[in-house]
PDB file of C-alpha atoms in Angstrom:
ATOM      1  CA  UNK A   1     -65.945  10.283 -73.099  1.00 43.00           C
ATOM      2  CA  UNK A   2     -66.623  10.045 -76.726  1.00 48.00           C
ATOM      3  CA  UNK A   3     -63.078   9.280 -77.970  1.00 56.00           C
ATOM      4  CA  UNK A   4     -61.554   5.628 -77.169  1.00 68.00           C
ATOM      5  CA  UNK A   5     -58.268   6.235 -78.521  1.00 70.00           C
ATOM      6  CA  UNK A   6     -56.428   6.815 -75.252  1.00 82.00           C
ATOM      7  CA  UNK A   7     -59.155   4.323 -72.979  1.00 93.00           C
ATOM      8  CA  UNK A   8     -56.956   2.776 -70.104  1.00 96.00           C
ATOM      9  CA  UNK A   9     -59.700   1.781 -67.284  1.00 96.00           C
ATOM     10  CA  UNK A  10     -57.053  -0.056 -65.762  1.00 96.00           C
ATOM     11  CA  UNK A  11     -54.775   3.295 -65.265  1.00 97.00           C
ATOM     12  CA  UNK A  12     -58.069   4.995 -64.137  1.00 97.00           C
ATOM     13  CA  UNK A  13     -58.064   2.208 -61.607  1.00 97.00           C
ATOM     14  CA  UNK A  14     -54.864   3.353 -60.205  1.00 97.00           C
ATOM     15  CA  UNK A  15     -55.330   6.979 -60.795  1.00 97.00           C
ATOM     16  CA  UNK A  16     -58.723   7.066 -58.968  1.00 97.00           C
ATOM     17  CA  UNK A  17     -56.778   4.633 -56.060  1.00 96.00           C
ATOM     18  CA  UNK A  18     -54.395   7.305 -55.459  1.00 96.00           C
ATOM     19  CA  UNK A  19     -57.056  10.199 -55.028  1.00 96.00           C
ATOM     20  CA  UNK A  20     -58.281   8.058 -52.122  1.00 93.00           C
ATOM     21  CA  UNK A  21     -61.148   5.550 -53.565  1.00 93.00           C
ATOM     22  CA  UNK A  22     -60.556   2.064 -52.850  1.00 91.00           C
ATOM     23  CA  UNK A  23     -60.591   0.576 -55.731  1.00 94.00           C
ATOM     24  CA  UNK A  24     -59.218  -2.880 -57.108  1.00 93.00           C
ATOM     25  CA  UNK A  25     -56.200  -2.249 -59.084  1.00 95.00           C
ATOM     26  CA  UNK A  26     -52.870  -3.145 -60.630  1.00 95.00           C
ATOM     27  CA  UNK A  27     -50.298  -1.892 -58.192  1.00 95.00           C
ATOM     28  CA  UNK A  28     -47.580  -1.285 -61.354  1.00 96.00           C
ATOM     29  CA  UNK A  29     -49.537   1.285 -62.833  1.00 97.00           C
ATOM     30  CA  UNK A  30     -49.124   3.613 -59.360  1.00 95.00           C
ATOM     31  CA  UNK A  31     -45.725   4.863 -60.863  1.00 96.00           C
ATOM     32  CA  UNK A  32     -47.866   6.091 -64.093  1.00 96.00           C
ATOM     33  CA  UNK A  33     -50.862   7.302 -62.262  1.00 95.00           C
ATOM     34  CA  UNK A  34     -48.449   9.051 -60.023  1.00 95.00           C
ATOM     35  CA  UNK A  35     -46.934  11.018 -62.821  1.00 95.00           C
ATOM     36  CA  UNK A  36     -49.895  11.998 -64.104  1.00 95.00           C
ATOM     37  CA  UNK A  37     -50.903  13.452 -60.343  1.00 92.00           C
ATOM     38  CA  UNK A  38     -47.846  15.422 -59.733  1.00 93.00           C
ATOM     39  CA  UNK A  39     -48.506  17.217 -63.444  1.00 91.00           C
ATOM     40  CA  UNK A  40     -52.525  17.539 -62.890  1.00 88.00           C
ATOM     41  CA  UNK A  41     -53.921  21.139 -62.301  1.00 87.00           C
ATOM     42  CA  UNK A  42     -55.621  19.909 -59.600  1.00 89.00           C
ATOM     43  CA  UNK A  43     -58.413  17.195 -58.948  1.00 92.00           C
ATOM     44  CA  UNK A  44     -61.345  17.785 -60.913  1.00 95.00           C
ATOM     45  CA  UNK A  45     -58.605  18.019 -63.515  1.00 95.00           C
ATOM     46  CA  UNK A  46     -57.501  14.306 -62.096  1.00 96.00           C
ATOM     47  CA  UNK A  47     -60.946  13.429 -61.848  1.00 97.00           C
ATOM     48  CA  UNK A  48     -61.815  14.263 -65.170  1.00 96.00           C
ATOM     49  CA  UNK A  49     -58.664  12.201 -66.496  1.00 96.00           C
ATOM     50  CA  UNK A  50     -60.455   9.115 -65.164  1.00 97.00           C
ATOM     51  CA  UNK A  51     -63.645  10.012 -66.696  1.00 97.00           C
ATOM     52  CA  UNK A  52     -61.719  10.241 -69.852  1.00 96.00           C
ATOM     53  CA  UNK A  53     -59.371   7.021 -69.154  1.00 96.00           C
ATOM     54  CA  UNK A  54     -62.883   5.295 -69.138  1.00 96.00           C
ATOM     55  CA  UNK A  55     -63.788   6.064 -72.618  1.00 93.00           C
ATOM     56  CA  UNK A  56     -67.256   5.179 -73.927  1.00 92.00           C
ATOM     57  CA  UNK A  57     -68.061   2.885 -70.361  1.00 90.00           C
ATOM     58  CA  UNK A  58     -69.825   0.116 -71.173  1.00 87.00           C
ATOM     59  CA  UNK A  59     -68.343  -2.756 -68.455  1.00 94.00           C
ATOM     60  CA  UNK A  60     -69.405  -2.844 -64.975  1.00 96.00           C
ATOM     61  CA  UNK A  61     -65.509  -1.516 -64.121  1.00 96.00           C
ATOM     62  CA  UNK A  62     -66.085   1.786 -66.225  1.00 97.00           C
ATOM     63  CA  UNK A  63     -69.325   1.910 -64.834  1.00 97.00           C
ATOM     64  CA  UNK A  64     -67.782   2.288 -61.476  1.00 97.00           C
ATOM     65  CA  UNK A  65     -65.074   4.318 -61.900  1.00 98.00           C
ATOM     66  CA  UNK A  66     -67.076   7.052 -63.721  1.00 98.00           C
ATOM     67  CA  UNK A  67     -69.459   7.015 -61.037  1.00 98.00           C
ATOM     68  CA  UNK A  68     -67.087   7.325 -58.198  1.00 98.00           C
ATOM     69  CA  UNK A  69     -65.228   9.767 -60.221  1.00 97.00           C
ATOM     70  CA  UNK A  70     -68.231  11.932 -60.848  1.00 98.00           C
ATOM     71  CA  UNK A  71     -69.621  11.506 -57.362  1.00 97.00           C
ATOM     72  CA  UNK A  72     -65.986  12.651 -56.025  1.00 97.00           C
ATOM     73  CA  UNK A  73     -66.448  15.996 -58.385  1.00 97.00           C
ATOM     74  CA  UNK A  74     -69.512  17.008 -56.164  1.00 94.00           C
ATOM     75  CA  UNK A  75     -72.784  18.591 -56.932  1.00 91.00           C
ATOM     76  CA  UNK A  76     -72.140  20.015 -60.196  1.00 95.00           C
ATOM     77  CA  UNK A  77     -71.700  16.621 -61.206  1.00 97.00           C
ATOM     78  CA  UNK A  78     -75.410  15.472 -59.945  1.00 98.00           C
ATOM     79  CA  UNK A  79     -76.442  14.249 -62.957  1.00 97.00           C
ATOM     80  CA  UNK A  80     -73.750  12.329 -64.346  1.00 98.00           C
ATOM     81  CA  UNK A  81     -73.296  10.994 -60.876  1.00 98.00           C
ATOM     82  CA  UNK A  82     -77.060   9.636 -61.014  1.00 98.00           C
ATOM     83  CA  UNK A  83     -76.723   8.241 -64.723  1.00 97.00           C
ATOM     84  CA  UNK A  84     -73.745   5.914 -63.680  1.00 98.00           C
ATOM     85  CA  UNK A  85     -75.052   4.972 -60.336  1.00 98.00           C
ATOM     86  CA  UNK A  86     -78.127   3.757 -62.159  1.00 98.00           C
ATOM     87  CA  UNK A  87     -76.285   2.312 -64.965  1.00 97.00           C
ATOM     88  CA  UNK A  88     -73.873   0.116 -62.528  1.00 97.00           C
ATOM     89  CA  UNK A  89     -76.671  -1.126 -60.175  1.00 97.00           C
ATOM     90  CA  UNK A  90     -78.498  -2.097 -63.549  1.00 96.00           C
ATOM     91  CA  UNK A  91     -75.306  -4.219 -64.066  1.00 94.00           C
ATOM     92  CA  UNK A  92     -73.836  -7.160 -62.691  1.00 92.00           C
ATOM     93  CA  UNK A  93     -71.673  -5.520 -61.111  1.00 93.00           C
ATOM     94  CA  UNK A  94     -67.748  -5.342 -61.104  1.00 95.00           C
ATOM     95  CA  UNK A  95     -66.463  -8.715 -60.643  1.00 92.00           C
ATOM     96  CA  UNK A  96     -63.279  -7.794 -58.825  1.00 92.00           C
ATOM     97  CA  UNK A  97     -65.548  -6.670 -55.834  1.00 91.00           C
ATOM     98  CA  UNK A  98     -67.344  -9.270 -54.998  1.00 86.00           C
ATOM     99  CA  UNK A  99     -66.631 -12.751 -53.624  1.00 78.00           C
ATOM    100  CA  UNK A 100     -64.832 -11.611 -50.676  1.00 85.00           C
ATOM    101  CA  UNK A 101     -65.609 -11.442 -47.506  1.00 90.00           C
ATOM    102  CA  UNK A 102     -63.803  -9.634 -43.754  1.00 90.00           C
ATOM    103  CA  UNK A 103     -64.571  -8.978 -40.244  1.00 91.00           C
ATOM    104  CA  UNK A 104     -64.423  -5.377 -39.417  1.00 93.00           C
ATOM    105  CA  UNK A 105     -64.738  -4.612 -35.512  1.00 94.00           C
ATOM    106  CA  UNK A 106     -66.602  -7.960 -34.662  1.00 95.00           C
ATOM    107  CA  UNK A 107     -69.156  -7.663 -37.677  1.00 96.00           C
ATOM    108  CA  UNK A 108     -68.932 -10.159 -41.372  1.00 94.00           C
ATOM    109  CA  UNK A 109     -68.752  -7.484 -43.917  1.00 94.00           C
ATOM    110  CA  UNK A 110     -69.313  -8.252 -47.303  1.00 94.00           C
ATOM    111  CA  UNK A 111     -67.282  -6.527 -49.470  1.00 91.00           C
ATOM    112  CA  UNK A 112     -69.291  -6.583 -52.381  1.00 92.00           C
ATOM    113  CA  UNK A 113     -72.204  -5.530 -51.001  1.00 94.00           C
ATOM    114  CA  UNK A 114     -70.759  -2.771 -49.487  1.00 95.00           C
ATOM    115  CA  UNK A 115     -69.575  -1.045 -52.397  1.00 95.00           C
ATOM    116  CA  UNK A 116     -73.059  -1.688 -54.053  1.00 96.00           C
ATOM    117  CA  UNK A 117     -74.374   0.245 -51.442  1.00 97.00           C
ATOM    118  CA  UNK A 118     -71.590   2.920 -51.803  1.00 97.00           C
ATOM    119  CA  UNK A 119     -73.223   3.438 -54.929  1.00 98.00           C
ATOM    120  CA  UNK A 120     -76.564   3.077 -53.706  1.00 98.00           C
ATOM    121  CA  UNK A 121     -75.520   6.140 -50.918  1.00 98.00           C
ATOM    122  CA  UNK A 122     -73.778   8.483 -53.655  1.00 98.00           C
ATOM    123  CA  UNK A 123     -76.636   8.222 -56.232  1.00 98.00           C
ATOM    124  CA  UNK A 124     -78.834   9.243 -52.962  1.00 98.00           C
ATOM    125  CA  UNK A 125     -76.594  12.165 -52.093  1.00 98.00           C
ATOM    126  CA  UNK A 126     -77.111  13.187 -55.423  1.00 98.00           C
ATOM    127  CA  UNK A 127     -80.777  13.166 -56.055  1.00 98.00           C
ATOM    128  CA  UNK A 128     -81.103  14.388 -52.615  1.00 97.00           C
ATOM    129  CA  UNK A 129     -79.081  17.429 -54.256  1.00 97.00           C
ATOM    130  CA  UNK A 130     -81.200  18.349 -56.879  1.00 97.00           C
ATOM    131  CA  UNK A 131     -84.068  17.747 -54.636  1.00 96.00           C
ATOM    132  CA  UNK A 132     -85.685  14.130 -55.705  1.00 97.00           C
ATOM    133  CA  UNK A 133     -86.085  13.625 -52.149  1.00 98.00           C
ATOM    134  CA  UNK A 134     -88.280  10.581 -52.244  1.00 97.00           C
ATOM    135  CA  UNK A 135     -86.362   8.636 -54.364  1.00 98.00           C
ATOM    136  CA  UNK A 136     -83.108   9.794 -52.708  1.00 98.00           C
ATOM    137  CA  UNK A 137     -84.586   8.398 -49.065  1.00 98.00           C
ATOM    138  CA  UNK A 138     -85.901   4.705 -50.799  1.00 98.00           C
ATOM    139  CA  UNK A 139     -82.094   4.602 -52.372  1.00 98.00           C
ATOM    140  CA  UNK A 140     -80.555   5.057 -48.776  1.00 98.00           C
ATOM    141  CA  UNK A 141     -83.001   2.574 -47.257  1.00 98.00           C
ATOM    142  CA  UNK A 142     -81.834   0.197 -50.164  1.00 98.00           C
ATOM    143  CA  UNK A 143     -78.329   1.038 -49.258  1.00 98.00           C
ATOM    144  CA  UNK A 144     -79.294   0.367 -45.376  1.00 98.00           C
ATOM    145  CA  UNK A 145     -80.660  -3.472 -46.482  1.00 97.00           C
ATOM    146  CA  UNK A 146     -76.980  -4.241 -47.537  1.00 97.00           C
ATOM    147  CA  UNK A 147     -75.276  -2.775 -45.243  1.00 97.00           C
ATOM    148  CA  UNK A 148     -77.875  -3.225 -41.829  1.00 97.00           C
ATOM    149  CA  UNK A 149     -74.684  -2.235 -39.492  1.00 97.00           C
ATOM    150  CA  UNK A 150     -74.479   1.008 -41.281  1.00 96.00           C
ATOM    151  CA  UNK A 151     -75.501   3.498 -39.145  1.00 96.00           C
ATOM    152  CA  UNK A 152     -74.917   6.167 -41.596  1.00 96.00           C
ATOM    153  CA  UNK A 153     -77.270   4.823 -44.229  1.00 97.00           C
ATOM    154  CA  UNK A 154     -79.816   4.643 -41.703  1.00 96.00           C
ATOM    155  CA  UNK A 155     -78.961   8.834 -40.293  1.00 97.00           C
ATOM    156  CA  UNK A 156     -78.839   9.674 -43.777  1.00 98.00           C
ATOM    157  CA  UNK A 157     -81.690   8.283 -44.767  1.00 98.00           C
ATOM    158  CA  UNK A 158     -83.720  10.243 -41.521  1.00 97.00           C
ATOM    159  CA  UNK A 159     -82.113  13.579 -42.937  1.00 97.00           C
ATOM    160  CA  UNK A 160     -83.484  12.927 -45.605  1.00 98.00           C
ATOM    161  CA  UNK A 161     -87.097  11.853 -44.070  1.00 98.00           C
ATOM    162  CA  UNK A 162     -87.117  15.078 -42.032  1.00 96.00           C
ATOM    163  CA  UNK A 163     -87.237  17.063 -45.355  1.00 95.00           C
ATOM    164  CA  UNK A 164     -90.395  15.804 -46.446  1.00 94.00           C
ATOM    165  CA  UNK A 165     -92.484  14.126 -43.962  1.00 94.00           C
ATOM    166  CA  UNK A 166     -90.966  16.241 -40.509  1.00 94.00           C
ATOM    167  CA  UNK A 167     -89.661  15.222 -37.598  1.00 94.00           C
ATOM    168  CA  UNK A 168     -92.446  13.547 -35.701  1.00 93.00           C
ATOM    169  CA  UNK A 169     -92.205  10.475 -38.713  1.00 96.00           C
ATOM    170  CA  UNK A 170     -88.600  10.993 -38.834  1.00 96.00           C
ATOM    171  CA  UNK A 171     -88.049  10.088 -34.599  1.00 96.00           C
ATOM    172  CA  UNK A 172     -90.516   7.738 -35.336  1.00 96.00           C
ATOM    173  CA  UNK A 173     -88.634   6.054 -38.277  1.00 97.00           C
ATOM    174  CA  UNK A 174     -85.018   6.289 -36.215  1.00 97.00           C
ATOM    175  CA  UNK A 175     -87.106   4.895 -33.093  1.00 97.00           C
ATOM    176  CA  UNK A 176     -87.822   1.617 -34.697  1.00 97.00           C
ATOM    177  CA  UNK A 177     -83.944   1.072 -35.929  1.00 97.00           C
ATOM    178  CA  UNK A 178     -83.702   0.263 -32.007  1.00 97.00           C
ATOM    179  CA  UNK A 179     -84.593  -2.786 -32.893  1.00 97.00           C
ATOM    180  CA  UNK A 180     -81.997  -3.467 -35.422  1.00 97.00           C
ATOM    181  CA  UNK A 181     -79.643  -6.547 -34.444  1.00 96.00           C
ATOM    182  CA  UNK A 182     -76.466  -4.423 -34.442  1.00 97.00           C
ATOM    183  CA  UNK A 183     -77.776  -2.121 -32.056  1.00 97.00           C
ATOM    184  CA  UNK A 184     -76.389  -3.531 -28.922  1.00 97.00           C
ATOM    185  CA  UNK A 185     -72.487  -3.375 -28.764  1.00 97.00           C
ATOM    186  CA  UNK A 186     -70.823  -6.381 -30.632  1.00 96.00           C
ATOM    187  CA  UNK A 187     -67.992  -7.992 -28.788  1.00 96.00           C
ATOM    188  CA  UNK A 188     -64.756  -9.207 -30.503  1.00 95.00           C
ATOM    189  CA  UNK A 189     -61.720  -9.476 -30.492  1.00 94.00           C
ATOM    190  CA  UNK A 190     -59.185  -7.256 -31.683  1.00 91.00           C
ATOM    191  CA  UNK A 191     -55.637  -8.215 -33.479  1.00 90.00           C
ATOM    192  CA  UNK A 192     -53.753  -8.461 -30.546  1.00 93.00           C
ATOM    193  CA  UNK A 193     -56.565 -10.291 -28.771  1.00 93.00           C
ATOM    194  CA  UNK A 194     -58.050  -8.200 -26.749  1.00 95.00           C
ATOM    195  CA  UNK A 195     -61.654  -7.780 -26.310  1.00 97.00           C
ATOM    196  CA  UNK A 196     -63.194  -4.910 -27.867  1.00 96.00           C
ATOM    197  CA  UNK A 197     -66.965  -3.678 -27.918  1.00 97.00           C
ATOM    198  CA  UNK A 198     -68.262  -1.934 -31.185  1.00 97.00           C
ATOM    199  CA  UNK A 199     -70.867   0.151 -30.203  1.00 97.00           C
ATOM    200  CA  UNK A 200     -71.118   2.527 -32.707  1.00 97.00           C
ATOM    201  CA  UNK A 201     -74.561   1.591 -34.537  1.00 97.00           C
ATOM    202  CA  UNK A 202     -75.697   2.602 -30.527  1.00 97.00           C
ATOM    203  CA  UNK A 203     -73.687   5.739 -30.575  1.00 97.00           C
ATOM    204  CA  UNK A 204     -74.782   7.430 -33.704  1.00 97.00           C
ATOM    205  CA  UNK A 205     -78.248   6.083 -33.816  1.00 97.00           C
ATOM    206  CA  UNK A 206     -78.568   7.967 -30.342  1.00 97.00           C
ATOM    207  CA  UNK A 207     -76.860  10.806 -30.967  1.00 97.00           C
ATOM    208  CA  UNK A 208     -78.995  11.697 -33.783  1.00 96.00           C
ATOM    209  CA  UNK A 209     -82.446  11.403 -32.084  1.00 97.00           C
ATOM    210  CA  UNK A 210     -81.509  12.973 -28.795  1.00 95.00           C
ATOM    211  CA  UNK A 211     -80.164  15.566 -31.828  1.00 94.00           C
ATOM    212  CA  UNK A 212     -84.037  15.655 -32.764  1.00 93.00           C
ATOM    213  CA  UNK A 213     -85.902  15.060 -29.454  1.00 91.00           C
ATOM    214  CA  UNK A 214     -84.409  18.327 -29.115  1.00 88.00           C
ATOM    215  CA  UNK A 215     -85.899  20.138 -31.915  1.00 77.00           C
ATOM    216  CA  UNK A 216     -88.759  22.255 -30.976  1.00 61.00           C
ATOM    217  CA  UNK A 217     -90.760  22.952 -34.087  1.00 51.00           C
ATOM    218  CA  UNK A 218     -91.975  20.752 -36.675  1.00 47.00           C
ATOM    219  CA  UNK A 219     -90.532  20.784 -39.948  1.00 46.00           C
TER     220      UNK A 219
END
């Protein structure tokens, strides 16, 4: 990342969008990206390229990239994966992701603030990695405050929890979620119009204490 001569975040963009990430982009730079895919050695040698694509990242876009690139490498990446995430929520954040708004399954999603907390969840995978367990939990719960109907951020957060302070606080914690607005099924209506019920914060939240009610031993 020291050299600038060959920086093209915007072909990163693409790159990174065809490995999967969702990622604002300009859709005429697939053909390139796509070329340098079917060449690649394989994807940390793709991921890598998009590290590299980024140059010296200063902007909230390289920012992003570099920290979805490195979180995508996987735990030898920890580090680099924290130093991004903490340099992009320092930010003001990548313009092209915010200001828009969608219903998914009966609940206003904010797109914005959903990929802040993406990058609140992957910089709390990766301290919980190298064992910075406290500050990996308070990043999850910060991920949870943006994205309440997230039942994920909540479980991962309790895995987290039951690592340090055991499962009595831990069923606890998950207990009081319960009260959480999007824990009773949502009702909407789907494309075709038909009414659906999304009941998943339920499901999961559920799964995983009955998962822990059944645990025997403290930990």
């Amino acid at each position: 990342m020291q050299n600038d001569n060959n920086k093209n975040p915007e072909l990163a963009a693409a790159l990174l969008y065809l490995l999967g990430e969702p990622v604002p982009h300009d859709p005429k730079l697939e053909k390139e990206a796509g070329q340098i895919q079917n060449v690649a050695g394989g994807h940390e040698e793709l991921f890598l390229r998009i590290i590299e694509l980024c140059g010296k990242p200063a902007g909230p876009m390289e920012l992003y990239l570099c920290e979805k690139a490195y979180s995508w490498l996987g735990k030898n990446y920890c580090r680099q994966t924290i130093q991004f995430a903490e340099r992009y929520l320092e930010s003001d954040g990548w313009e092209d992701l915010s200001g828009r708004m969608e219903m998914v399954e009966g609940i206003q999603v904010d797109y914005g603030e959903s990929r802040r907390a993406g990058v609140l969840i992957d910089l709390a995978k990766a301290q919980e990695e190298i064992g910075e367990l406290r500050e990996s939990y308070s990043n999850y719960l910060r991920a949870y405050e943006l994205v309440p109907y997230n039942a994920m951020a909540v479980i991962k957060a309790a895995e987290v929890l039951l690592r340090f302070r055991g499962r009595t606080e831990t069923l606890n914690f998950l207990l009081q979620q319960r009260g959480s607005p999007y824990y009773d099924p949502i009702k909407y209506r789907d494309p075709t119009g038909k009414i659906q019920w999304n009941g998943i914060f339920k499901e999961l939240l559920e799964s995983y204490i009955l998962k822990l009610q059944k645990r025997k031993t403290e930990i």
